[in-house]
mmCIF file of C-alpha atoms and ligand atoms in Angstrom:
data_model
loop_
_atom_site.group_PDB
_atom_site.id
_atom_site.type_symbol
_atom_site.label_atom_id
_atom_site.label_comp_id
_atom_site.label_asym_id
_atom_site.label_seq_id
_atom_site.Cartn_x
_atom_site.Cartn_y
_atom_site.Cartn_z
ATOM 1 C CA UNK A 974 9.529 65.562 84.928
ATOM 2 C CA UNK A 975 9.149 66.538 81.295
ATOM 3 C CA UNK A 976 11.884 69.168 81.710
ATOM 4 C CA UNK A 977 14.207 66.485 83.054
ATOM 5 C CA UNK A 978 13.236 63.746 80.647
ATOM 6 C CA UNK A 979 16.681 63.381 79.069
ATOM 7 C CA UNK A 980 18.694 62.284 82.141
ATOM 8 C CA UNK A 981 15.880 60.051 83.396
ATOM 9 C CA UNK A 982 15.493 58.394 79.995
ATOM 10 C CA UNK A 983 19.265 57.915 79.778
ATOM 11 C CA UNK A 984 19.117 55.918 83.004
ATOM 12 C CA UNK A 985 16.352 53.737 81.572
ATOM 13 C CA UNK A 986 18.477 53.030 78.523
ATOM 14 C CA UNK A 987 21.441 52.026 80.664
ATOM 15 C CA UNK A 988 19.640 50.215 83.460
ATOM 16 C CA UNK A 989 16.960 48.238 81.651
ATOM 17 C CA UNK A 990 18.061 48.434 77.979
ATOM 18 C CA UNK A 991 14.848 50.157 76.928
ATOM 19 C CA UNK A 992 15.276 51.686 73.453
ATOM 20 C CA UNK A 993 16.154 55.396 73.739
ATOM 21 C CA UNK A 994 12.949 56.661 72.078
ATOM 22 C CA UNK A 995 10.712 54.463 74.235
ATOM 23 C CA UNK A 996 12.601 55.602 77.329
ATOM 24 C CA UNK A 997 11.796 59.225 76.563
ATOM 25 C CA UNK A 998 8.149 58.280 75.886
ATOM 26 C CA UNK A 999 7.965 56.558 79.269
ATOM 27 C CA UNK A 1000 9.013 59.743 81.053
ATOM 28 C CA UNK A 1001 6.737 62.008 79.004
ATOM 29 C CA UNK A 1002 3.795 59.625 79.525
ATOM 30 C CA UNK A 1003 4.510 59.795 83.262
ATOM 31 C CA UNK A 1004 4.447 63.590 83.264
ATOM 32 C CA UNK A 1005 1.094 63.506 81.462
ATOM 33 C CA UNK A 1006 -0.176 61.004 83.992
ATOM 34 C CA UNK A 1007 0.699 63.346 86.870
ATOM 35 C CA UNK A 1008 -1.121 66.258 85.203
ATOM 36 C CA UNK A 1009 -4.250 64.216 84.433
ATOM 37 C CA UNK A 1010 -4.248 62.737 87.916
ATOM 38 C CA UNK A 1011 -4.015 66.168 89.535
ATOM 39 C CA UNK A 1012 -7.107 67.336 87.622
ATOM 40 C CA UNK A 1013 -9.062 64.133 88.141
ATOM 41 C CA UNK A 1014 -8.225 64.055 91.836
ATOM 42 C CA UNK A 1015 -9.601 67.529 92.426
ATOM 43 C CA UNK A 1016 -12.959 66.447 91.018
ATOM 44 C CA UNK A 1017 -13.148 63.006 92.624
ATOM 45 C CA UNK A 1018 -12.101 64.244 96.029
ATOM 46 C CA UNK A 1019 -14.443 67.203 95.850
ATOM 47 C CA UNK A 1020 -17.423 64.906 95.662
ATOM 48 C CA UNK A 1021 -19.156 63.339 98.618
ATOM 49 C CA UNK A 1022 -22.605 61.894 99.279
ATOM 50 C CA UNK A 1023 -25.614 62.994 101.251
ATOM 51 C CA UNK A 1024 -28.048 60.268 102.365
ATOM 52 C CA UNK A 1025 -31.262 60.427 104.356
ATOM 53 C CA UNK A 1026 -32.459 57.664 106.682
ATOM 54 C CA UNK A 1027 -36.124 57.370 105.630
ATOM 55 C CA UNK A 1028 -35.166 55.854 102.294
ATOM 56 C CA UNK A 1029 -34.477 52.612 104.190
ATOM 57 C CA UNK A 1030 -37.505 50.677 105.521
ATOM 58 C CA UNK A 1031 -38.407 51.262 109.150
ATOM 59 C CA UNK A 1032 -36.558 54.562 109.497
ATOM 60 C CA UNK A 1033 -37.846 58.062 110.055
ATOM 61 C CA UNK A 1034 -36.172 61.032 108.507
ATOM 62 C CA UNK A 1035 -34.033 61.557 111.577
ATOM 63 C CA UNK A 1036 -30.560 60.840 110.281
ATOM 64 C CA UNK A 1037 -28.539 62.616 107.634
ATOM 65 C CA UNK A 1038 -25.347 60.953 106.487
ATOM 66 C CA UNK A 1039 -22.500 62.898 104.895
ATOM 67 C CA UNK A 1040 -19.717 60.897 103.286
ATOM 68 C CA UNK A 1041 -16.387 62.028 101.931
ATOM 69 C CA UNK A 1042 -13.123 60.436 100.910
ATOM 70 C CA UNK A 1043 -10.119 60.505 103.208
ATOM 71 C CA UNK A 1044 -6.547 59.267 102.680
ATOM 72 C CA UNK A 1045 -5.417 55.824 103.792
ATOM 73 C CA UNK A 1046 -2.093 56.944 105.272
ATOM 74 C CA UNK A 1047 1.077 55.443 103.857
ATOM 75 C CA UNK A 1048 0.992 53.767 100.439
ATOM 76 C CA UNK A 1049 3.756 51.322 99.576
ATOM 77 C CA UNK A 1050 4.449 51.412 95.821
ATOM 78 C CA UNK A 1051 6.434 48.621 94.193
ATOM 79 C CA UNK A 1052 6.830 49.032 90.421
ATOM 80 C CA UNK A 1053 8.531 46.494 88.114
ATOM 81 C CA UNK A 1054 11.762 46.723 86.116
ATOM 82 C CA UNK A 1055 10.026 47.224 82.766
ATOM 83 C CA UNK A 1056 8.467 50.593 83.719
ATOM 84 C CA UNK A 1057 10.520 51.838 86.705
ATOM 85 C CA UNK A 1058 9.319 55.403 86.133
ATOM 86 C CA UNK A 1059 5.842 55.124 84.634
ATOM 87 C CA UNK A 1060 4.551 52.354 86.873
ATOM 88 C CA UNK A 1061 6.014 54.178 89.877
ATOM 89 C CA UNK A 1062 4.315 57.422 88.884
ATOM 90 C CA UNK A 1063 1.018 55.603 88.229
ATOM 91 C CA UNK A 1064 1.066 54.740 91.944
ATOM 92 C CA UNK A 1065 2.701 57.912 93.318
ATOM 93 C CA UNK A 1066 0.411 60.439 91.629
ATOM 94 C CA UNK A 1067 -2.946 58.988 92.795
ATOM 95 C CA UNK A 1068 -1.527 58.329 96.257
ATOM 96 C CA UNK A 1069 -0.380 61.931 96.651
ATOM 97 C CA UNK A 1070 -3.435 63.648 95.189
ATOM 98 C CA UNK A 1071 -5.561 61.567 97.568
ATOM 99 C CA UNK A 1072 -3.550 62.953 100.485
ATOM 100 C CA UNK A 1073 -1.371 59.962 101.289
ATOM 101 C CA UNK A 1074 2.345 59.794 101.874
ATOM 102 C CA UNK A 1075 4.317 57.160 100.128
ATOM 103 C CA UNK A 1076 7.172 54.682 100.316
ATOM 104 C CA UNK A 1077 8.541 53.707 96.920
ATOM 105 C CA UNK A 1078 10.550 50.530 96.493
ATOM 106 C CA UNK A 1079 11.890 50.767 92.929
ATOM 107 C CA UNK A 1080 13.105 47.716 91.019
ATOM 108 C CA UNK A 1081 16.818 46.901 91.433
ATOM 109 C CA UNK A 1082 17.362 47.632 87.744
ATOM 110 C CA UNK A 1083 15.666 50.967 87.251
ATOM 111 C CA UNK A 1084 16.387 52.316 90.731
ATOM 112 C CA UNK A 1085 18.593 55.164 89.505
ATOM 113 C CA UNK A 1086 15.928 56.322 87.031
ATOM 114 C CA UNK A 1087 13.384 56.159 89.858
ATOM 115 C CA UNK A 1088 15.579 58.261 92.166
ATOM 116 C CA UNK A 1089 15.891 60.918 89.451
ATOM 117 C CA UNK A 1090 12.117 60.833 89.025
ATOM 118 C CA UNK A 1091 11.508 61.265 92.777
ATOM 119 C CA UNK A 1092 13.913 64.217 92.696
ATOM 120 C CA UNK A 1093 11.557 65.873 90.187
ATOM 121 C CA UNK A 1094 8.789 65.790 92.805
ATOM 122 C CA UNK A 1095 11.174 67.564 95.202
ATOM 123 C CA UNK A 1096 12.050 70.128 92.518
ATOM 124 C CA UNK A 1097 8.322 70.694 91.977
ATOM 125 C CA UNK A 1098 8.004 71.633 95.627
ATOM 126 C CA UNK A 1099 6.790 68.488 97.351
ATOM 127 C CA UNK A 1100 8.246 68.336 100.861
ATOM 128 C CA UNK A 1101 11.083 65.864 101.301
ATOM 129 C CA UNK A 1102 9.921 62.827 103.226
ATOM 130 C CA UNK A 1103 6.467 62.775 101.661
ATOM 131 C CA UNK A 1104 7.870 60.223 99.227
ATOM 132 C CA UNK A 1105 10.427 57.908 100.797
ATOM 133 C CA UNK A 1106 12.417 55.925 98.277
ATOM 134 C CA UNK A 1107 13.975 52.720 99.585
ATOM 135 C CA UNK A 1108 16.305 50.914 97.212
ATOM 136 C CA UNK A 1109 17.426 47.323 97.617
ATOM 137 C CA UNK A 1110 16.655 43.807 96.555
ATOM 138 C CA UNK A 1111 13.104 42.638 97.053
ATOM 139 C CA UNK A 1112 14.418 39.341 98.410
ATOM 140 C CA UNK A 1113 16.202 41.256 101.185
ATOM 141 C CA UNK A 1114 13.922 44.168 102.076
ATOM 142 C CA UNK A 1115 10.591 43.088 100.557
ATOM 143 C CA UNK A 1116 9.131 41.350 103.606
ATOM 144 C CA UNK A 1117 10.159 44.164 105.932
ATOM 145 C CA UNK A 1118 8.335 46.696 103.792
ATOM 146 C CA UNK A 1119 5.263 44.712 102.820
ATOM 147 C CA UNK A 1120 4.612 43.447 106.358
ATOM 148 C CA UNK A 1121 5.400 46.758 108.070
ATOM 149 C CA UNK A 1122 2.546 47.835 110.351
ATOM 150 C CA UNK A 1123 2.936 51.438 109.175
ATOM 151 C CA UNK A 1124 1.940 50.554 105.617
ATOM 152 C CA UNK A 1125 -1.756 51.139 104.892
ATOM 153 C CA UNK A 1126 -1.965 50.086 101.239
ATOM 154 C CA UNK A 1127 0.236 48.225 98.759
ATOM 155 C CA UNK A 1128 0.275 48.834 95.030
ATOM 156 C CA UNK A 1129 2.486 46.256 93.344
ATOM 157 C CA UNK A 1130 3.242 45.438 89.729
ATOM 158 C CA UNK A 1131 5.414 42.467 88.924
ATOM 159 C CA UNK A 1132 5.495 38.703 88.885
ATOM 160 C CA UNK A 1133 4.017 36.062 91.145
ATOM 161 C CA UNK A 1134 5.851 37.575 94.151
ATOM 162 C CA UNK A 1135 2.624 39.566 94.351
ATOM 163 C CA UNK A 1136 0.728 36.421 95.344
ATOM 164 C CA UNK A 1137 3.120 35.917 98.284
ATOM 165 C CA UNK A 1138 2.814 39.594 99.221
ATOM 166 C CA UNK A 1139 -0.972 39.429 99.259
ATOM 167 C CA UNK A 1140 -0.831 36.390 101.569
ATOM 168 C CA UNK A 1141 1.509 38.130 104.003
ATOM 169 C CA UNK A 1142 0.077 41.639 103.925
ATOM 170 C CA UNK A 1143 -2.265 42.647 106.689
ATOM 171 C CA UNK A 1144 -5.830 43.908 106.446
ATOM 172 C CA UNK A 1145 -5.038 46.661 103.957
ATOM 173 C CA UNK A 1146 -6.193 47.449 100.415
ATOM 174 C CA UNK A 1147 -4.070 45.788 97.755
ATOM 175 C CA UNK A 1148 -3.646 46.634 94.104
ATOM 176 C CA UNK A 1149 -1.726 43.910 92.282
ATOM 177 C CA UNK A 1150 -0.859 43.448 88.659
ATOM 178 C CA UNK A 1151 0.973 40.189 88.232
ATOM 179 C CA UNK A 1152 1.518 39.435 84.579
ATOM 180 C CA UNK A 1153 -0.464 37.792 81.844
ATOM 181 C CA UNK A 1154 -0.509 35.385 78.971
ATOM 182 C CA UNK A 1155 -2.387 37.749 76.688
ATOM 183 C CA UNK A 1156 -4.006 35.859 73.849
ATOM 184 C CA UNK A 1157 -4.561 37.272 70.393
ATOM 185 C CA UNK A 1158 -7.464 35.491 68.689
ATOM 186 C CA UNK A 1159 -7.599 35.828 64.905
ATOM 187 C CA UNK A 1160 -10.910 34.962 63.266
ATOM 188 C CA UNK A 1161 -11.331 33.939 59.612
ATOM 189 C CA UNK A 1162 -12.676 37.348 58.541
ATOM 190 C CA UNK A 1163 -9.891 39.363 60.226
ATOM 191 C CA UNK A 1164 -7.917 42.074 58.465
ATOM 192 C CA UNK A 1165 -4.695 40.051 58.430
ATOM 193 C CA UNK A 1166 -2.421 43.022 57.689
ATOM 194 C CA UNK A 1167 -3.814 44.863 60.685
ATOM 195 C CA UNK A 1168 -3.497 41.734 62.807
ATOM 196 C CA UNK A 1169 0.098 41.108 61.722
ATOM 197 C CA UNK A 1170 1.114 44.705 62.457
ATOM 198 C CA UNK A 1171 -0.436 44.470 65.926
ATOM 199 C CA UNK A 1172 1.136 41.104 66.637
ATOM 200 C CA UNK A 1173 4.530 42.633 65.926
ATOM 201 C CA UNK A 1174 3.852 45.730 68.023
ATOM 202 C CA UNK A 1175 2.146 43.749 70.765
ATOM 203 C CA UNK A 1176 4.518 40.805 70.834
ATOM 204 C CA UNK A 1177 7.903 42.384 70.267
ATOM 205 C CA UNK A 1178 7.917 45.975 71.555
ATOM 206 C CA UNK A 1179 10.454 46.308 74.369
ATOM 207 C CA UNK A 1180 11.491 42.796 73.377
ATOM 208 C CA UNK A 1181 8.242 41.312 74.690
ATOM 209 C CA UNK A 1182 8.969 42.443 78.267
ATOM 210 C CA UNK A 1183 5.497 43.833 78.954
ATOM 211 C CA UNK A 1184 2.756 42.232 80.975
ATOM 212 C CA UNK A 1185 0.365 43.288 78.215
ATOM 213 C CA UNK A 1186 2.503 41.848 75.412
ATOM 214 C CA UNK A 1187 0.786 39.465 72.994
ATOM 215 C CA UNK A 1188 2.009 36.172 74.436
ATOM 216 C CA UNK A 1189 0.118 33.650 72.344
ATOM 217 C CA UNK A 1190 -1.503 33.920 68.921
ATOM 218 C CA UNK A 1191 -4.581 31.722 68.444
ATOM 219 C CA UNK A 1192 -5.350 31.770 64.745
ATOM 220 C CA UNK A 1193 -8.031 29.991 62.724
ATOM 221 C CA UNK A 1194 -6.377 27.246 60.662
ATOM 222 C CA UNK A 1195 -7.918 28.529 57.405
ATOM 223 C CA UNK A 1196 -6.008 31.851 57.608
ATOM 224 C CA UNK A 1197 -3.002 30.673 59.621
ATOM 225 C CA UNK A 1198 -0.571 30.213 56.701
ATOM 226 C CA UNK A 1199 -1.241 33.714 55.370
ATOM 227 C CA UNK A 1200 -1.014 35.310 58.802
ATOM 228 C CA UNK A 1201 2.211 33.517 59.728
ATOM 229 C CA UNK A 1202 3.801 34.606 56.428
ATOM 230 C CA UNK A 1203 2.842 38.233 57.068
ATOM 231 C CA UNK A 1204 4.160 38.177 60.637
ATOM 232 C CA UNK A 1205 7.323 36.369 59.536
ATOM 233 C CA UNK A 1206 8.042 39.079 56.952
ATOM 234 C CA UNK A 1207 7.709 41.757 59.628
ATOM 235 C CA UNK A 1208 9.863 39.862 62.139
ATOM 236 C CA UNK A 1209 12.632 39.829 59.529
ATOM 237 C CA UNK A 1210 12.572 43.645 59.539
ATOM 238 C CA UNK A 1211 12.986 44.032 63.318
ATOM 239 C CA UNK A 1212 16.359 45.484 64.224
ATOM 240 C CA UNK A 1213 18.380 43.742 66.913
ATOM 241 C CA UNK A 1214 21.093 45.405 68.996
ATOM 242 C CA UNK A 1215 21.640 48.166 71.507
ATOM 243 C CA UNK A 1216 19.019 50.405 73.130
ATOM 244 C CA UNK A 1217 21.191 53.471 72.406
ATOM 245 C CA UNK A 1218 20.714 52.764 68.683
ATOM 246 C CA UNK A 1219 16.946 52.456 69.148
ATOM 247 C CA UNK A 1220 16.942 48.851 68.038
ATOM 248 C CA UNK A 1221 13.577 47.098 68.259
ATOM 249 C CA UNK A 1222 15.007 44.115 70.064
ATOM 250 C CA UNK A 1223 17.486 44.775 72.885
ATOM 251 C CA UNK A 1224 19.005 42.521 75.568
ATOM 252 C CA UNK A 1225 16.505 41.117 78.050
ATOM 253 C CA UNK A 1226 16.894 42.312 81.602
ATOM 254 C CA UNK A 1227 18.963 39.544 83.211
ATOM 255 C CA UNK A 1228 20.870 36.409 82.340
ATOM 256 C CA UNK A 1229 18.366 34.330 84.273
ATOM 257 C CA UNK A 1230 15.540 35.800 82.140
ATOM 258 C CA UNK A 1231 17.452 34.886 78.994
ATOM 259 C CA UNK A 1232 18.021 31.360 80.327
ATOM 260 C CA UNK A 1233 14.338 31.008 81.169
ATOM 261 C CA UNK A 1234 13.304 32.119 77.666
ATOM 262 C CA UNK A 1235 15.801 29.682 76.163
ATOM 263 C CA UNK A 1236 14.324 26.898 78.292
ATOM 264 C CA UNK A 1237 10.861 27.556 76.827
ATOM 265 C CA UNK A 1238 12.260 27.652 73.289
ATOM 266 C CA UNK A 1239 14.152 24.370 73.723
ATOM 267 C CA UNK A 1240 11.111 22.660 75.203
ATOM 268 C CA UNK A 1241 9.050 23.753 72.171
ATOM 269 C CA UNK A 1242 11.790 22.589 69.818
ATOM 270 C CA UNK A 1243 11.974 19.181 71.424
ATOM 271 C CA UNK A 1244 8.190 18.810 71.200
ATOM 272 C CA UNK A 1245 8.056 19.712 67.503
ATOM 273 C CA UNK A 1246 7.187 23.419 67.139
ATOM 274 C CA UNK A 1247 8.000 24.995 63.767
ATOM 275 C CA UNK A 1248 10.738 27.647 64.045
ATOM 276 C CA UNK A 1249 9.985 30.498 61.618
ATOM 277 C CA UNK A 1250 13.497 31.871 62.227
ATOM 278 C CA UNK A 1251 16.681 30.342 63.477
ATOM 279 C CA UNK A 1252 17.044 30.594 67.273
ATOM 280 C CA UNK A 1253 19.916 32.935 68.061
ATOM 281 C CA UNK A 1254 21.246 34.281 71.361
ATOM 282 C CA UNK A 1255 24.306 36.307 72.363
ATOM 283 C CA UNK A 1256 24.447 36.858 76.106
ATOM 284 C CA UNK A 1257 21.140 38.437 77.095
ATOM 285 C CA UNK A 1258 20.321 39.382 73.517
ATOM 286 C CA UNK A 1259 17.790 37.017 71.953
ATOM 287 C CA UNK A 1260 16.781 37.430 68.307
ATOM 288 C CA UNK A 1261 13.005 37.642 67.687
ATOM 289 C CA UNK A 1262 11.444 34.274 67.153
ATOM 290 C CA UNK A 1263 8.033 33.157 65.948
ATOM 291 C CA UNK A 1264 7.108 29.587 66.819
ATOM 292 C CA UNK A 1265 4.370 28.076 64.666
ATOM 293 C CA UNK A 1266 2.356 24.898 65.277
ATOM 294 C CA UNK A 1267 2.711 25.205 69.039
ATOM 295 C CA UNK A 1268 0.586 22.678 70.893
ATOM 296 C CA UNK A 1269 -0.900 22.736 74.395
ATOM 297 C CA UNK A 1270 1.654 20.214 75.690
ATOM 298 C CA UNK A 1271 4.446 22.762 75.216
ATOM 299 C CA UNK A 1272 5.387 25.020 78.136
ATOM 300 C CA UNK A 1273 5.380 28.104 75.920
ATOM 301 C CA UNK A 1274 1.667 27.609 75.281
ATOM 302 C CA UNK A 1275 1.036 28.588 78.925
ATOM 303 C CA UNK A 1276 4.075 30.294 80.458
ATOM 304 C CA UNK A 1277 5.038 33.914 79.795
ATOM 305 C CA UNK A 1278 8.495 34.207 78.250
ATOM 306 C CA UNK A 1279 8.788 37.958 78.897
ATOM 307 C CA UNK A 1280 11.056 38.001 75.872
ATOM 308 C CA UNK A 1281 10.968 38.291 72.067
ATOM 309 C CA UNK A 1282 9.576 34.819 71.499
ATOM 310 C CA UNK A 1283 6.015 34.335 70.320
ATOM 311 C CA UNK A 1284 4.033 31.079 69.996
ATOM 312 C CA UNK A 1285 1.318 30.547 67.372
ATOM 313 C CA UNK A 1286 -1.370 27.951 68.036
ATOM 314 C CA UNK A 1287 -3.638 26.995 65.150
ATOM 315 C CA UNK A 1288 -7.277 26.552 66.127
ATOM 316 C CA UNK A 1289 -10.191 24.987 64.281
ATOM 317 C CA UNK A 1290 -12.962 26.954 66.001
ATOM 318 C CA UNK A 1291 -13.462 30.204 67.893
ATOM 319 C CA UNK A 1292 -14.533 28.135 70.889
ATOM 320 C CA UNK A 1293 -11.173 26.363 70.884
ATOM 321 C CA UNK A 1294 -9.414 29.749 71.041
ATOM 322 C CA UNK A 1295 -11.607 30.972 73.874
ATOM 323 C CA UNK A 1296 -11.108 27.697 75.708
ATOM 324 C CA UNK A 1297 -7.318 28.014 75.469
ATOM 325 C CA UNK A 1298 -7.444 31.612 76.670
ATOM 326 C CA UNK A 1299 -9.676 30.726 79.620
ATOM 327 C CA UNK A 1300 -7.694 27.636 80.615
ATOM 328 C CA UNK A 1301 -4.756 29.938 81.454
ATOM 329 C CA UNK A 1302 -4.144 30.780 85.104
ATOM 330 C CA UNK A 1303 -3.693 34.383 83.912
ATOM 331 C CA UNK A 1304 -6.446 36.778 82.870
ATOM 332 C CA UNK A 1305 -4.948 40.191 82.192
ATOM 333 C CA UNK A 1306 -5.837 41.231 78.652
ATOM 334 C CA UNK A 1307 -6.620 39.623 75.346
ATOM 335 C CA UNK A 1308 -7.492 40.760 71.855
ATOM 336 C CA UNK A 1309 -9.623 39.605 68.963
ATOM 337 C CA UNK A 1310 -9.303 40.463 65.276
ATOM 338 C CA UNK A 1311 -12.474 40.272 63.193
ATOM 339 C CA UNK A 1312 -14.525 42.533 60.917
ATOM 340 C CA UNK A 1313 -17.720 41.378 62.609
ATOM 341 C CA UNK A 1314 -18.600 43.654 65.533
ATOM 342 C CA UNK A 1315 -21.199 41.235 66.877
ATOM 343 C CA UNK A 1316 -18.738 38.351 66.984
ATOM 344 C CA UNK A 1317 -16.078 40.522 68.576
ATOM 345 C CA UNK A 1318 -18.370 41.420 71.456
ATOM 346 C CA UNK A 1319 -19.411 37.800 71.971
ATOM 347 C CA UNK A 1320 -15.747 36.768 72.045
ATOM 348 C CA UNK A 1321 -14.919 39.611 74.433
ATOM 349 C CA UNK A 1322 -17.724 38.552 76.776
ATOM 350 C CA UNK A 1323 -16.479 34.969 76.706
ATOM 351 C CA UNK A 1324 -12.803 35.765 77.401
ATOM 352 C CA UNK A 1325 -11.926 35.646 81.099
ATOM 353 C CA UNK A 1326 -9.609 38.653 81.070
ATOM 354 C CA UNK A 1327 -9.786 42.077 82.668
ATOM 355 C CA UNK A 1328 -9.772 43.792 79.266
ATOM 356 C CA UNK A 1329 -10.319 42.682 75.674
ATOM 357 C CA UNK A 1330 -9.094 44.856 72.817
ATOM 358 C CA UNK A 1331 -10.997 44.616 69.551
ATOM 359 C CA UNK A 1332 -8.751 44.906 66.497
ATOM 360 C CA UNK A 1333 -5.723 46.149 68.418
ATOM 361 C CA UNK A 1334 -2.961 44.700 70.552
ATOM 362 C CA UNK A 1335 -3.395 44.647 74.331
ATOM 363 C CA UNK A 1336 -2.143 47.736 76.161
ATOM 364 C CA UNK A 1337 -2.597 49.434 79.512
ATOM 365 C CA UNK A 1338 -2.912 52.974 78.179
ATOM 366 C CA UNK A 1339 -4.370 55.506 77.875
ATOM 367 C CA UNK A 1340 -3.581 55.719 81.560
ATOM 368 C CA UNK A 1341 -7.060 56.815 82.663
ATOM 369 C CA UNK A 1342 -8.656 53.617 81.330
ATOM 370 C CA UNK A 1343 -9.455 50.940 83.925
ATOM 371 C CA UNK A 1344 -6.744 48.274 83.980
ATOM 372 C CA UNK A 1345 -7.195 45.052 85.890
ATOM 373 C CA UNK A 1346 -6.426 41.375 85.797
ATOM 374 C CA UNK A 1347 -8.534 38.372 86.641
ATOM 375 C CA UNK A 1348 -7.286 35.134 88.244
ATOM 376 C CA UNK A 1349 -3.501 35.116 88.864
ATOM 377 C CA UNK A 1350 -3.135 38.390 86.934
ATOM 378 C CA UNK A 1351 -4.017 40.341 90.015
ATOM 379 C CA UNK A 1352 -6.552 42.101 92.163
ATOM 380 C CA UNK A 1353 -7.924 45.612 92.180
ATOM 381 C CA UNK A 1354 -8.317 47.879 89.207
ATOM 382 C CA UNK A 1355 -5.808 50.480 88.113
ATOM 383 C CA UNK A 1356 -6.146 53.475 85.846
ATOM 384 C CA UNK A 1357 -6.049 56.959 87.293
ATOM 385 C CA UNK A 1358 -9.633 57.181 88.595
ATOM 386 C CA UNK A 1359 -9.698 53.691 90.064
ATOM 387 C CA UNK A 1360 -6.337 54.196 91.733
ATOM 388 C CA UNK A 1361 -7.409 57.442 93.387
ATOM 389 C CA UNK A 1362 -10.566 55.751 94.676
ATOM 390 C CA UNK A 1363 -8.613 52.734 95.871
ATOM 391 C CA UNK A 1364 -6.141 54.908 97.769
ATOM 392 C CA UNK A 1365 -8.876 56.579 99.796
ATOM 393 C CA UNK A 1366 -11.495 55.331 102.215
ATOM 394 C CA UNK A 1367 -14.967 56.541 102.942
ATOM 395 C CA UNK A 1368 -15.603 58.580 106.063
ATOM 396 C CA UNK A 1369 -19.191 59.138 107.195
ATOM 397 C CA UNK A 1370 -20.573 61.724 109.553
ATOM 398 C CA UNK A 1371 -24.167 61.079 110.650
ATOM 399 C CA UNK A 1372 -26.265 63.967 111.889
ATOM 400 C CA UNK A 1373 -28.968 62.689 114.255
ATOM 401 C CA UNK A 1374 -32.066 64.852 114.536
ATOM 402 C CA UNK A 1375 -34.624 64.735 117.352
ATOM 403 C CA UNK A 1376 -37.467 62.201 116.748
ATOM 404 C CA UNK A 1377 -40.518 63.649 114.933
ATOM 405 C CA UNK A 1378 -42.817 63.272 118.008
ATOM 406 C CA UNK A 1379 -41.394 66.249 119.836
ATOM 407 C CA UNK A 1380 -39.608 68.225 117.107
ATOM 408 C CA UNK A 1381 -42.642 70.164 115.955
ATOM 409 C CA UNK A 1382 -44.139 70.845 119.398
HETATM 410 O O1 LIG B 867 4.173 45.497 81.977
HETATM 411 C C1 LIG B 867 3.099 45.886 82.378
HETATM 412 C C2 LIG B 867 2.566 47.186 82.009
HETATM 413 O O2 LIG B 867 1.452 47.507 82.818
HETATM 414 C C3 LIG B 867 2.215 47.259 80.547
HETATM 415 O O3 LIG B 867 1.957 48.559 80.180
HETATM 416 O O4 LIG B 867 0.659 48.185 78.095
HETATM 417 O O5 LIG B 867 1.641 50.399 78.612
HETATM 418 O O6 LIG B 867 3.110 48.490 77.966
HETATM 419 P P1 LIG B 867 1.831 48.922 78.619
#
């Protein structure tokens, strides 16, 4: 995959307008994921358990239980448009090392990159047919695939379609990552330069089209003016234009996404949010926008724009920030900026999210870390180790010995 990174990355640039450099990183990261997964799998799958029956009350030592991990069968992998290669590979690699075969349904935009990526597995010697790649619109082929009796596990990353899939899927393991409204809580003692840099990276990389993007800033009123000024200065430096030119902000994936983002912005405008920049849009290209003084009655306080538009809510207590975070139907990641380690851990414990980052923007990687959402953000835990475990089941063999009364005679 690393040898073929250039043509795959070129597809990402063209299909999903991911900046050229980030497109290459996505492919390289995927190659690293495969290598790590191959090593991790060997160890995980080499381990089993040995249990003896007399450790449970009422039993003699007459039964020995040997457990090992076996594959599930066919894994259906459905990655999203924003990582057509990496979030496909994060499902393919654990599925294969665990001994499964796989059906991949790539996103409509990103399908060509995914086909190139699958070809790399063939070039590496995997038999054709071990990974089936089925392209098409989810609205047309999704139900057929997700409800197919031959599918033994579904790993899906995307929007709330995942909720419908989990209702329709049969009695099979599901791994679902369905978006987030990742909150960034800034306490009074935070390093505001560090926070501002992470808000920019977290909120605007790939034009905000990441489930782990910072999607709402909850900042203590006493430091809000300073923080907003710092973030505003950095927003002004973001470059806007084409992915080929490595611009920071590139067109969002579809016209309907751009319209949705615009709807959130207009709602906030009508309800009195402060625009730190002028709102500007050309086709699917939306200029980065920081919205200050956002209030809970605005849609953008709760909905995920999946675009370069970031709301700031001023809070008067840490509890208010935690309350806002926990009132969300999402619970993917969150972050807190403070110099006080004790406070940061208390805030982390109180936030109802799968992960809390202390003094850094939310992110899925490194790819062997556990990654999971609470509430509508999904079920199951990802990360290489968790995915391998999830894509296997336990098989037990019990050795029954003669009862003690006549064994020794
Ligand atoms: O969009 C969802 C991805 O899981 C986010 O991954 O944190 O590496 O950008 P990332």
